PDB file of C-alpha atoms in Angstrom:
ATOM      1  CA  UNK A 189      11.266  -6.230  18.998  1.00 59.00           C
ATOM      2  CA  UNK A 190      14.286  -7.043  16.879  1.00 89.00           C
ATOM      3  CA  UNK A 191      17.686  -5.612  17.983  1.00 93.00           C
ATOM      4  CA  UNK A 192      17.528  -3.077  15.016  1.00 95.00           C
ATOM      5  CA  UNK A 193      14.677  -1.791  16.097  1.00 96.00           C
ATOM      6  CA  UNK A 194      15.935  -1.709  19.875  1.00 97.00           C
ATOM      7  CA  UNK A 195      18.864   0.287  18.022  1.00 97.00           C
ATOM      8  CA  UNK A 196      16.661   3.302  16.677  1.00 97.00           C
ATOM      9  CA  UNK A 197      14.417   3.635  19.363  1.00 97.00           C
ATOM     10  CA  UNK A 198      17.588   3.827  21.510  1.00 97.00           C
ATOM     11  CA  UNK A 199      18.800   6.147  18.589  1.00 98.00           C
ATOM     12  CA  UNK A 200      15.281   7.963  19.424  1.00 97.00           C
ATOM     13  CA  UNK A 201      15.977   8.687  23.042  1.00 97.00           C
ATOM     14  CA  UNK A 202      19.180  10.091  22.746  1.00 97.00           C
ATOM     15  CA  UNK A 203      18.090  12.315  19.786  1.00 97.00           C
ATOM     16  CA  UNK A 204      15.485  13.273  22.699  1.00 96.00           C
ATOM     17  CA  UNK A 205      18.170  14.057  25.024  1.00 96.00           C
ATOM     18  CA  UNK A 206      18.323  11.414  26.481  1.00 97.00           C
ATOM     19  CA  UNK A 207      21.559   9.297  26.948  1.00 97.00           C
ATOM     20  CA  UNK A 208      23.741   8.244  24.052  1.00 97.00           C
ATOM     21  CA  UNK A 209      25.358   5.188  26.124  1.00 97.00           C
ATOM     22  CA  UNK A 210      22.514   2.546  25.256  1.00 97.00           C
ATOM     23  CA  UNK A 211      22.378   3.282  21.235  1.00 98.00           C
ATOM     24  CA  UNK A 212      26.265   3.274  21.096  1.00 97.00           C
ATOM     25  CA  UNK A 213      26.182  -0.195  23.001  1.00 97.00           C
ATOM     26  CA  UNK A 214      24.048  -1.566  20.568  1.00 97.00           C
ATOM     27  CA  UNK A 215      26.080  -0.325  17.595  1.00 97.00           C
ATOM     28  CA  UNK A 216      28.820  -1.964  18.823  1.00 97.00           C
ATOM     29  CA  UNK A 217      27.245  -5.352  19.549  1.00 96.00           C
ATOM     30  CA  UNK A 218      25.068  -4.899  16.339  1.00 97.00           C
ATOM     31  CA  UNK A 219      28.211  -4.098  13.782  1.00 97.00           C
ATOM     32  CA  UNK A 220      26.499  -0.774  12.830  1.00 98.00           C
ATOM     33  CA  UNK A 221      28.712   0.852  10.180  1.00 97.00           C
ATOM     34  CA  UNK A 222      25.937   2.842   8.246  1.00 97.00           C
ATOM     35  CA  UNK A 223      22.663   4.720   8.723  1.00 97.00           C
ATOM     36  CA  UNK A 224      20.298   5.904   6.513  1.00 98.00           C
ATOM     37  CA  UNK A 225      18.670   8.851   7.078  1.00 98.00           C
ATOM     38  CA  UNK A 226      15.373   9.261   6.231  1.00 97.00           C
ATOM     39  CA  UNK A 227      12.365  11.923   6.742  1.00 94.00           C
ATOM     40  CA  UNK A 228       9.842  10.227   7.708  1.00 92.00           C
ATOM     41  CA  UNK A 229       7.824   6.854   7.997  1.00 94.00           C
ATOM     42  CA  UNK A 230       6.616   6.078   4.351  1.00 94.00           C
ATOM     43  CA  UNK A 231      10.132   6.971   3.378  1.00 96.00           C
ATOM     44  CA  UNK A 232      10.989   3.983   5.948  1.00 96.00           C
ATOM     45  CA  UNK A 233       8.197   1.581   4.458  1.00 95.00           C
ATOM     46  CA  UNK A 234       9.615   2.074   0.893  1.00 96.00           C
ATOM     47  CA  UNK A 235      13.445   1.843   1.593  1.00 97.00           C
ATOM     48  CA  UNK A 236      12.427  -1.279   4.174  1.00 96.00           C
ATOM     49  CA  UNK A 237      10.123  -2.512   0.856  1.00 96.00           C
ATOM     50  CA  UNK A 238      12.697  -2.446  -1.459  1.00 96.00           C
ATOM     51  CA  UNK A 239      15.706  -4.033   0.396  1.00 97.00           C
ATOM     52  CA  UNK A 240      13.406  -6.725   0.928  1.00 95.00           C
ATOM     53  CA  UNK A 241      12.046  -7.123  -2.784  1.00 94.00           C
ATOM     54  CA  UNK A 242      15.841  -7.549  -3.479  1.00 95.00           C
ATOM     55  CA  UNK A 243      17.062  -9.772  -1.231  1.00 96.00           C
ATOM     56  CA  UNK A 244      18.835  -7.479   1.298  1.00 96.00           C
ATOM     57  CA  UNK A 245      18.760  -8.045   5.440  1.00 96.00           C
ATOM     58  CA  UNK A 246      20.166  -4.819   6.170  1.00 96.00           C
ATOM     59  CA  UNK A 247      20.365  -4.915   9.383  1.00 95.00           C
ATOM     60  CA  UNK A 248      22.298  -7.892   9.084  1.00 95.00           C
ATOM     61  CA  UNK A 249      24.170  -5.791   6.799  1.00 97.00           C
ATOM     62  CA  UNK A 250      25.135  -3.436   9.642  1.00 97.00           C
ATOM     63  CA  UNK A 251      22.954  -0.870   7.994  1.00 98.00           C
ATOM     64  CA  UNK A 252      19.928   1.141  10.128  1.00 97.00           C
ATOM     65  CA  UNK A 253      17.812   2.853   8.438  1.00 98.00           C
ATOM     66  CA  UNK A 254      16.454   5.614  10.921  1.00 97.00           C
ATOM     67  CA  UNK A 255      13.484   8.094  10.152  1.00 96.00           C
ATOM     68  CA  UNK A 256      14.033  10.992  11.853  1.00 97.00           C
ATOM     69  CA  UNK A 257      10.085  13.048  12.235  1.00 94.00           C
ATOM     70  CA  UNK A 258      11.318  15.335   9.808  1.00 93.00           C
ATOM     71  CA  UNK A 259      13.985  16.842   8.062  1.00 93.00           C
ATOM     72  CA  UNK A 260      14.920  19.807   9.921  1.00 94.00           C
ATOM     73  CA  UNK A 261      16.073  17.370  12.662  1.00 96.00           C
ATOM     74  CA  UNK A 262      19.033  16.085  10.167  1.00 97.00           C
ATOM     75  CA  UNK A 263      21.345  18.004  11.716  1.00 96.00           C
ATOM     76  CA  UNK A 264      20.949  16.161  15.187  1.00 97.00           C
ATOM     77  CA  UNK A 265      20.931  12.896  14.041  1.00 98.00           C
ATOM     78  CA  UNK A 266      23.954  13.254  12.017  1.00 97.00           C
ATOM     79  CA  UNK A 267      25.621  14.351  14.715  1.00 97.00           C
ATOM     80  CA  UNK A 268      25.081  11.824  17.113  1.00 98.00           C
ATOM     81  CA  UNK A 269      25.397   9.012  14.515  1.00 98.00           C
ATOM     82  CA  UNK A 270      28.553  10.814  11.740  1.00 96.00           C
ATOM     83  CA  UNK A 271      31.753  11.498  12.763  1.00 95.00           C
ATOM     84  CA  UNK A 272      30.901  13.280  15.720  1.00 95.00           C
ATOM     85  CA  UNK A 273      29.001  10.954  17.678  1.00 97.00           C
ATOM     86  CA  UNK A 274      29.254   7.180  16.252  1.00 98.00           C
ATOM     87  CA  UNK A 275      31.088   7.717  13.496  1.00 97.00           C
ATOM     88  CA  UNK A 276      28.783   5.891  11.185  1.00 97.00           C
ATOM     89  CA  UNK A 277      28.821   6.200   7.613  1.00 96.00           C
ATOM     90  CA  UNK A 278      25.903   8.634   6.592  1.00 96.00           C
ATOM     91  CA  UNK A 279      23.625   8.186   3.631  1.00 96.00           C
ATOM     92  CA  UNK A 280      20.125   9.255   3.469  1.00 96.00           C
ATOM     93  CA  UNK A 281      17.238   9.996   0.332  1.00 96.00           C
ATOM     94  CA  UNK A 282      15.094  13.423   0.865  1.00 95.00           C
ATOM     95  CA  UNK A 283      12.364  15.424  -1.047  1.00 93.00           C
ATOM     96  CA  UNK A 284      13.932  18.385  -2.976  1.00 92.00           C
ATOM     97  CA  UNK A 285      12.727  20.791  -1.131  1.00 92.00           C
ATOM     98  CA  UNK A 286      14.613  19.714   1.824  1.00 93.00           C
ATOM     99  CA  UNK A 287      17.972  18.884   0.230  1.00 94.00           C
ATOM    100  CA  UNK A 288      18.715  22.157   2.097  1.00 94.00           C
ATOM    101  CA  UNK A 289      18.668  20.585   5.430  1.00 94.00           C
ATOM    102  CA  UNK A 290      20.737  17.510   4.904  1.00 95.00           C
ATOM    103  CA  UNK A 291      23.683  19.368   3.038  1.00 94.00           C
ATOM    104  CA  UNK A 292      23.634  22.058   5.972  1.00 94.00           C
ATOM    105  CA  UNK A 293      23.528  18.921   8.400  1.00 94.00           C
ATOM    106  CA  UNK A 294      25.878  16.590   7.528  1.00 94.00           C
ATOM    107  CA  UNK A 295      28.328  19.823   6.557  1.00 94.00           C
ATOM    108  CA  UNK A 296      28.216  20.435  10.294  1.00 93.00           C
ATOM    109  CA  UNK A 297      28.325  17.006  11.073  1.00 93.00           C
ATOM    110  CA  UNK A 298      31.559  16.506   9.116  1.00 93.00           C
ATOM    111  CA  UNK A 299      29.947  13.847   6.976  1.00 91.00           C
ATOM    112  CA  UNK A 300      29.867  13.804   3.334  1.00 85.00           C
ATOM    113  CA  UNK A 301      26.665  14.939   1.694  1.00 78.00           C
ATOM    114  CA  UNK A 302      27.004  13.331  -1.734  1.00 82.00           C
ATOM    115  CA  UNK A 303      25.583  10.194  -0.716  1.00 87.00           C
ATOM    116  CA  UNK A 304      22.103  11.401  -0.100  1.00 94.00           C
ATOM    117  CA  UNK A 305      19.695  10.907  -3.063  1.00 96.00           C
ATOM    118  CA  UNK A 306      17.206  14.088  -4.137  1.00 96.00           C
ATOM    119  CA  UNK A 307      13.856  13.164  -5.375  1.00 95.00           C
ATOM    120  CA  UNK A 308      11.972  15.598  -7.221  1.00 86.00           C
ATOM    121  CA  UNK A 309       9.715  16.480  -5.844  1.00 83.00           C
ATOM    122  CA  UNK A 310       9.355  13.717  -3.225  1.00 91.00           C
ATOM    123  CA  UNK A 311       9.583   9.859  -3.182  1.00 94.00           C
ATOM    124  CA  UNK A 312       5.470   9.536  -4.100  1.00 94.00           C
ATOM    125  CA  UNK A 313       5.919  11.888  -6.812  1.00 94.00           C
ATOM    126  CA  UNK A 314       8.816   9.106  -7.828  1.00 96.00           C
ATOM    127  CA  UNK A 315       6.824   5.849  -7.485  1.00 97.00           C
ATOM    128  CA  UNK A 316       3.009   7.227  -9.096  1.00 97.00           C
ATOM    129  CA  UNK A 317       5.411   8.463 -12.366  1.00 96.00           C
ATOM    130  CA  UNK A 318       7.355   5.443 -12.220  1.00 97.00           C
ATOM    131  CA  UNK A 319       3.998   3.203 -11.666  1.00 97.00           C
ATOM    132  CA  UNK A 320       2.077   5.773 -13.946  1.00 97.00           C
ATOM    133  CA  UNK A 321      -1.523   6.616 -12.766  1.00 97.00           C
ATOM    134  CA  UNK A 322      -3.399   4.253 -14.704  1.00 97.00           C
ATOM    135  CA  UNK A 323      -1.961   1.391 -12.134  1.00 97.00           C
ATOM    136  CA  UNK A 324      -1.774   3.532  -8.441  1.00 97.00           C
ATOM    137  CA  UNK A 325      -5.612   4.078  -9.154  1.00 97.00           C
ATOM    138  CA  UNK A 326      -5.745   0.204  -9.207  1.00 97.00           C
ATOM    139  CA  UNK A 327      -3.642  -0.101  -6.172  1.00 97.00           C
ATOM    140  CA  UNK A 328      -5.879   2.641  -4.729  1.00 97.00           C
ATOM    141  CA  UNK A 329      -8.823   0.131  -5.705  1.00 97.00           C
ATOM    142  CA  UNK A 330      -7.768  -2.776  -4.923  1.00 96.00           C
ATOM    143  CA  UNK A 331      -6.899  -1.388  -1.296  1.00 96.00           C
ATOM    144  CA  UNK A 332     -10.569  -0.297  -0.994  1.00 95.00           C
ATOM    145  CA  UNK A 333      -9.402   2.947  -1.481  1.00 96.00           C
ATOM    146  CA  UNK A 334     -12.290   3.898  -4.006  1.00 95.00           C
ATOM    147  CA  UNK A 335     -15.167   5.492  -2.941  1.00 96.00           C
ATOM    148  CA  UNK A 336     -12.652   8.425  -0.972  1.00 96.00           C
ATOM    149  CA  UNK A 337     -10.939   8.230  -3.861  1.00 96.00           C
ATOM    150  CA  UNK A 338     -13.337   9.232  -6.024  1.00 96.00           C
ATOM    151  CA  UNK A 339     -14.768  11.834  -3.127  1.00 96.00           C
ATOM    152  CA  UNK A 340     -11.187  13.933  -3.468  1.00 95.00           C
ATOM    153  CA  UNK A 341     -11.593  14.301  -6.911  1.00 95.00           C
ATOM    154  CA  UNK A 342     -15.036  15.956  -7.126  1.00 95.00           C
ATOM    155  CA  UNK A 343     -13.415  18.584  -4.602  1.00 95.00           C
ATOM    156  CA  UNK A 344     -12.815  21.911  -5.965  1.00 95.00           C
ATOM    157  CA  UNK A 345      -9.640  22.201  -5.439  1.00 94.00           C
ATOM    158  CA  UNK A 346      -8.441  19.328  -7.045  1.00 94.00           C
ATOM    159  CA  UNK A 347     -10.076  20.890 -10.838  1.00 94.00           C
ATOM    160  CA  UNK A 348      -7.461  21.261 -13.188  1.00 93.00           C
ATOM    161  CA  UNK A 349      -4.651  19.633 -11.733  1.00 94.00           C
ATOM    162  CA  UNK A 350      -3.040  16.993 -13.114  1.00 95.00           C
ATOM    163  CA  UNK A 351      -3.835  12.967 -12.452  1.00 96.00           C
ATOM    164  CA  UNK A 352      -0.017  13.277 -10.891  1.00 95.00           C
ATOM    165  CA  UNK A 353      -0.896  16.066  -8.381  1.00 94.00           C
ATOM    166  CA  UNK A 354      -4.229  14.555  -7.471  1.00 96.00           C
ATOM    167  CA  UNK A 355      -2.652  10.743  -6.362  1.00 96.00           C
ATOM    168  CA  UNK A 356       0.265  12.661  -4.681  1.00 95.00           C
ATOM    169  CA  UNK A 357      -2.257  14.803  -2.595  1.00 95.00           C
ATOM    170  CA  UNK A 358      -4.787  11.766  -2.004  1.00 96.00           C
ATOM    171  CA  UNK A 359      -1.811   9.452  -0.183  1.00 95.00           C
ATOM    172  CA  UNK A 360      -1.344  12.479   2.352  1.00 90.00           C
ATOM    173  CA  UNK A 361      -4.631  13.263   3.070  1.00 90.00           C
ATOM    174  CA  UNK A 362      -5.344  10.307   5.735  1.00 89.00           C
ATOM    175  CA  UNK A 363      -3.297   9.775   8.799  1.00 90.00           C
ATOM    176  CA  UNK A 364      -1.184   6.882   8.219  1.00 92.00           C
ATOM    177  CA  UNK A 365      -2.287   6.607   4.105  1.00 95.00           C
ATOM    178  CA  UNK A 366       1.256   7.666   2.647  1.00 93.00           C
ATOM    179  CA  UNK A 367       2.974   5.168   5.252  1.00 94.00           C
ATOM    180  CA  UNK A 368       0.929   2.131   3.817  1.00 95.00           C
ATOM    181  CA  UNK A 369       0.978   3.041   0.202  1.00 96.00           C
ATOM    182  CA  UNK A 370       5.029   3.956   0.642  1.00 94.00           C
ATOM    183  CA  UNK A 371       5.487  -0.053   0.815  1.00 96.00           C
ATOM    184  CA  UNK A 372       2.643  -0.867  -1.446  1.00 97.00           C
ATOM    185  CA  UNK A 373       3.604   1.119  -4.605  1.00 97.00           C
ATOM    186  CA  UNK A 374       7.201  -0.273  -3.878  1.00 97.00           C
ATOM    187  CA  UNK A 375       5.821  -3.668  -3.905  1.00 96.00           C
ATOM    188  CA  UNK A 376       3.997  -3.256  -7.239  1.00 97.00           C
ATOM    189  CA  UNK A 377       6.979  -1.731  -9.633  1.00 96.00           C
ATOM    190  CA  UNK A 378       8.391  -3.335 -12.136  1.00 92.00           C
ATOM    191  CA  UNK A 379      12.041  -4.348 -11.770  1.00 88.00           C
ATOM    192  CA  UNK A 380      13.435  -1.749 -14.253  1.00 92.00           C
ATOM    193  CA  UNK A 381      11.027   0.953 -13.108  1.00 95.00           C
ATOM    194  CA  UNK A 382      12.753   1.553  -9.095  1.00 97.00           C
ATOM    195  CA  UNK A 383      13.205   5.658  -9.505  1.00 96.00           C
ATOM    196  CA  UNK A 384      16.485   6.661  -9.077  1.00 96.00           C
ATOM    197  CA  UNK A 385      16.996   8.440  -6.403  1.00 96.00           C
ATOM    198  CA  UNK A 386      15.638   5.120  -4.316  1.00 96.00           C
ATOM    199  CA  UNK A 387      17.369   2.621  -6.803  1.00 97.00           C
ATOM    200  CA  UNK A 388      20.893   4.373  -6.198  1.00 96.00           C
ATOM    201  CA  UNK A 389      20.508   4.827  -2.352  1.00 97.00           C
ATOM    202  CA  UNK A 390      19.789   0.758  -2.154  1.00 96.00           C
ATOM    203  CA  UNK A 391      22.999   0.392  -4.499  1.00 95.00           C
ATOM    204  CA  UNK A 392      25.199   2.686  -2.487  1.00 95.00           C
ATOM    205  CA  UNK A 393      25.047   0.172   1.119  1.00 94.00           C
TER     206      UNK A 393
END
């Protein structure tokens, strides 16, 4: 386990309740100044994907990036990392739908909320328009992806939507599917096709 990692899982715990003394020792020894907050896991994978693609140790950095098991616990975590608790800088990236949490968060946190990057509608929707679906579907094969690939679309519910909507419900359909393909479409874009929302968040640490 790297000391990073020891960092968030300490983070983890005291988001838990449990004490805040080992996470703010490691800060210290670490040189934490900033953490990224992030939903989830695939979130993670792609932020974690990117860095990489470009270069970046950010832990060496003094940046964490910390997925948090949702966004309606953005309000905890900023507080024990922001101004109240560490007094970390605070960015973060977050569907649109949940923008609503992380401005209500880091208000109450103190922390300035225009550093967190909206994707519309969330970071998959991002990558498969960025990628375009001609090439996910051949990431999709080449990860041996096919045959329940092909199963989803012959369900009924998937008729009439869009090529869009149907790889954006396929990567969440599988425990642990959006995690993998959050590095793996990340890994396959083009250098002047990173979305946005993720291209400015790597550009703001």
């Amino acid at each position: 386990m790297t000391e990073m990692q020891a960092f968030r899982d300490a983070v983890g715990a005291w988001a838990s309740g449990g004490p805040g003394g080992p996470a703010s020792d490691l800060a210290a020894r670490l040189g934490v100044r900033t953490a990224v907050l992030l939903e989830g896991q695939s979130d993670f994978e792609a932020v974690e994907a990117l860095a990489a693609r470009r270069g970046r140790d950010l832990a060496a950095e003094g940046v964490c990036v910390v997925q948090m098991g949702g966004a309606m616990n953005v309000g905890r975590y900023a507080g024990l990392l922001g101004p109240p608790g560490l007094g970390l800088r605070l960015t973060g990236l977050c569907d649109e739908r949940e923008q609503s949490y992380f401005d209500r968060g880091l208000e109450r946190a103190g922390a300035p909320h225009q550093d967190v990057f909206v994707c519309a509608a969330d970071l998959e929707d991002e990558l498969i328009r960025a990628l375009g679906t001609a090439r996910v579907e051949e990431i999709v094969r080449t990860e041996g992806d096919l045959r329940p690939w092909q199963t989803f679309l012959h369900q009924p519910a998937q008729q009439g939507r869009t090529r869009e909507r149907q790889l954006r419900r396929f990567l969440g359909t599988k425990k642990g599917r959006k995690i993998r393909y959050g590095r793996l479409l990340v890994e396959a874009l083009e250098p002047g096709r990173v979305p946005d929302p993720l291209d400015d968040l790597l550009a703001s640490l």
